[in-house]
Coordinates of C-alpha atoms in Angstrom, one line a residue:
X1 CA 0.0 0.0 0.0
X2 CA 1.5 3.6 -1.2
X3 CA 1.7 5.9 2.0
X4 CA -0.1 9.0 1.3
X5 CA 2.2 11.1 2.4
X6 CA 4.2 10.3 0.0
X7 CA 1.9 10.9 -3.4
X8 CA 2.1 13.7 -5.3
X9 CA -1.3 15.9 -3.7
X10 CA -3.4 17.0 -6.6
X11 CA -4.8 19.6 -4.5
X12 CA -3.0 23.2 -2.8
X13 CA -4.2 24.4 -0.1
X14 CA -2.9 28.1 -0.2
X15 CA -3.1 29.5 3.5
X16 CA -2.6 32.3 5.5
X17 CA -2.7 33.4 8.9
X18 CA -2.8 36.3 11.5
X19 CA -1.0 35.9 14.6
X20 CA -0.8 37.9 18.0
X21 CA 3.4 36.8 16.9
X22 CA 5.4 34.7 15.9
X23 CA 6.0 32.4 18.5
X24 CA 4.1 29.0 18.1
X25 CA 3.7 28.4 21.7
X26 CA 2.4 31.2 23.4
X27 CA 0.5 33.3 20.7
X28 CA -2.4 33.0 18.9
X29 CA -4.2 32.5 15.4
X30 CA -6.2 35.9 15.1
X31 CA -7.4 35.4 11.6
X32 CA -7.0 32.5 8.8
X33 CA -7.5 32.5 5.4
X34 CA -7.7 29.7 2.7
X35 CA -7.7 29.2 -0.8
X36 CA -7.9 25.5 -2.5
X37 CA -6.3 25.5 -6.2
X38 CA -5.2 22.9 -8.5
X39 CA -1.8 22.7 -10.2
X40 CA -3.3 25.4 -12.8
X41 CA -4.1 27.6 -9.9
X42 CA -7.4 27.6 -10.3
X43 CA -9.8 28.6 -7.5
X44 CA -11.7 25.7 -6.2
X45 CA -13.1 27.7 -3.3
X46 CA -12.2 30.3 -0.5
X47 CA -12.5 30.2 3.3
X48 CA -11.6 33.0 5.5
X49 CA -12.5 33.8 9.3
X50 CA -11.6 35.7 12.2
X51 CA -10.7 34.4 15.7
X52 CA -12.1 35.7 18.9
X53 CA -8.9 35.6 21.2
X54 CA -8.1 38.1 23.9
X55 CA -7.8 40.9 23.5
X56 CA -4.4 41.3 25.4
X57 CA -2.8 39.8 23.2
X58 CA -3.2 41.8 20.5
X59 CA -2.7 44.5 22.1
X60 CA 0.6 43.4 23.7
X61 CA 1.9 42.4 20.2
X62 CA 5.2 44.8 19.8
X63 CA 4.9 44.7 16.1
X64 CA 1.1 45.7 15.9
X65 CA 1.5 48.6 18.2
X66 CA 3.8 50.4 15.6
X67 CA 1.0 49.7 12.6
X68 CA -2.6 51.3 15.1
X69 CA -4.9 51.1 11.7
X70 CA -4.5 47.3 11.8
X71 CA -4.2 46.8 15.2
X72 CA -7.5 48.4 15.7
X73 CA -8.9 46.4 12.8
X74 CA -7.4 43.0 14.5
X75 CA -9.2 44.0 17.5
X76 CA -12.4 44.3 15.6
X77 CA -12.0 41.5 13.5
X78 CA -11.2 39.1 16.3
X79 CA -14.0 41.2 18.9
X80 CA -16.3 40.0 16.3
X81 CA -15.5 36.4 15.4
X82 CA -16.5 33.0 16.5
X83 CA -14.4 31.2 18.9
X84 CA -11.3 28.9 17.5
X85 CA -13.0 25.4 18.0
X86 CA -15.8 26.9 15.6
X87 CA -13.3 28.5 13.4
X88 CA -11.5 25.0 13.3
X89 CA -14.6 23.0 12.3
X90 CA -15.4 25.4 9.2
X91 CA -12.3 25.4 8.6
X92 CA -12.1 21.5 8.0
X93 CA -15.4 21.4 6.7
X94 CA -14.3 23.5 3.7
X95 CA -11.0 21.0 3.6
X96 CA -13.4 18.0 3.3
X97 CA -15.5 19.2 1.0
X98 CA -13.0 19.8 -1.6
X99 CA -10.3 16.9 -0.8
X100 CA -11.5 13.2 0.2
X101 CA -10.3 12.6 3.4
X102 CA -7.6 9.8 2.4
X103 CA -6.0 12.6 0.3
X104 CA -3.7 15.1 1.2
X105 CA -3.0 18.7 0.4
X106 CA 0.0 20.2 -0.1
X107 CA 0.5 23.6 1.7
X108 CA 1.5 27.1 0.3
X109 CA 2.1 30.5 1.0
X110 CA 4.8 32.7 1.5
X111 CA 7.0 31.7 4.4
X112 CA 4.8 28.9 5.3
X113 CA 6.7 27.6 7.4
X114 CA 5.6 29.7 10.3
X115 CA 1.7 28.9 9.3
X116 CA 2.9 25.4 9.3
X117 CA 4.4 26.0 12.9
X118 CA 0.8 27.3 14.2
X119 CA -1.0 24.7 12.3
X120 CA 1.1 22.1 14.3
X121 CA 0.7 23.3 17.8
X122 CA -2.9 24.4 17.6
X123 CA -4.9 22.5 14.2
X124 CA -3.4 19.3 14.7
X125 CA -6.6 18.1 12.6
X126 CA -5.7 20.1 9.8
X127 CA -1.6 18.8 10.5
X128 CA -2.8 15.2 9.6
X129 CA -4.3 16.3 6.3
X130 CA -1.1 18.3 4.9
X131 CA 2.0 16.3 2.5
X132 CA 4.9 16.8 4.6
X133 CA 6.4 19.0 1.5
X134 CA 5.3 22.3 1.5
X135 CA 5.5 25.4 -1.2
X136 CA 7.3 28.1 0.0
X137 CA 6.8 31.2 -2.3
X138 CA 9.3 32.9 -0.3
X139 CA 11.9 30.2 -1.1
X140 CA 11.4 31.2 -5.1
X141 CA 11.6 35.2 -3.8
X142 CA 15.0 34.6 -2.9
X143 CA 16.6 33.2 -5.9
X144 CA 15.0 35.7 -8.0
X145 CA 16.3 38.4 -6.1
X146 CA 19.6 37.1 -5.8
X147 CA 19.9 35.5 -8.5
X148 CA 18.1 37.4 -11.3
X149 CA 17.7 40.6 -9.5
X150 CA 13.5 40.2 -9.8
X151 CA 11.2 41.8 -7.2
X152 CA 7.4 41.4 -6.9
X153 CA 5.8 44.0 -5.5
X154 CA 3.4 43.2 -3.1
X155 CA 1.0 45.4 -1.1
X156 CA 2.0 44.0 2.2
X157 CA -1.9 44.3 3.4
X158 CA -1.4 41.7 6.3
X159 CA -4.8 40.8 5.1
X160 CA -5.0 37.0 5.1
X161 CA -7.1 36.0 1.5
X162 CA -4.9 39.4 0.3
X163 CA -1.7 37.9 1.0
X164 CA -2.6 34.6 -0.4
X165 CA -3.6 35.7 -3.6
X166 CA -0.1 38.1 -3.0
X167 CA 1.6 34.8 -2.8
X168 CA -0.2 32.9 -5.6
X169 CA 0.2 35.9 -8.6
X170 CA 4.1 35.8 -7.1
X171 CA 4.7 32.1 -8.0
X172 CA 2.6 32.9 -11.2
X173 CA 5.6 35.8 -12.0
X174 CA 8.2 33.4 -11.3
X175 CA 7.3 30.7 -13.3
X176 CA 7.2 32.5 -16.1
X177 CA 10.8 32.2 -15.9
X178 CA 10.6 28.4 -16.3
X179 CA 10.7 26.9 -19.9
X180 CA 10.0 23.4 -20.3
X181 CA 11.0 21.7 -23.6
X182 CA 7.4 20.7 -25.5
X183 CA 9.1 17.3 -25.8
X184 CA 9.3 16.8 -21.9
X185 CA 5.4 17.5 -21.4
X186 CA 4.8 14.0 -23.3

């Protein structure tokens, strides 16, 4: 029997979230956002939610005090928003209803290792449904830039389903460095 962690997922699940920072083990998800492509990048469907978490720890976030617009909005956003367990099960239920639940998805964003990092300690449900590869737009970012000399610009809204679709028109840029013989696509 082929482990399924091993096949090739035919499924991305491109992902973003808000945090109160950046450590895994004390802060918190504040906002998540989710967008399921194929390999053509087509959008098979979009989830995105707030998190109600204290407030606290949003405001004791260092890096949100020096940006008050969005640390008001975060605030809001998260004043207003179901609770995590709730956030969790729509989450899933947006998973499941795009990928069966013996396949896996293969996770990407811009440095998604840090989602992945948060996804570990607090969705370990959604953990079990990820390929242990991941696509790391930021990985491609840096041998563009150092290599090529290419920048994207990006808007930087620290918006999650803004960011992802960021990330996704990024690796869209990129690849249109990469030319495969015609021969090789047979």
């Amino acid at each position: 029997m082929t482990d399924i962690k091993h096949t090739t997922p035919t499924k991305i699940l491109w992902l973003d979230l808000e945090m109160t920072g950046l450590d895994a083990t004390k802060d918190r998800i504040i906002e998540v956002g989710a967008i399921m492509t194929n390999w053509d990048f087509n959008e098979l469907g979009t989830f995105e939610s707030g998190i109600k978490q204290d407030p606290r720890l949003i405001e004791e976030f260092e890096w949100l005090k020096t940006q008050p617009a969005l640390q008001k909005q975060m605030l809001e956003l998260s004043a207003g928003s179901p609770p995590e367990a709730e956030v969790l099960a729509k989450l899933m239920e947006f998973v499941n209803s795009l990928v069966p639940p013996d396949e896996i998805m293969l996770l990407a964003g811009n440095s998604i290792h840090m989602d992945r990092g948060f996804i570990r300690q607090w969705w370990p449900e959604l953990e079990k449904r990820l390929h242990y590869r991941m696509l790391d737009v930021s990985a491609w970012k840096v041998v563009m830039q150092a290599k090529y000399g290419q920048e994207f610009a990006k808007k930087e809204s620290h918006r999650a389903l803004d960011d992802i679709r960021e990330s996704m028109a990024e690796l869209q840029d990129y690849l249109k460095w990469v030319h495969v013989p015609d021969d090789s696509l047979q």
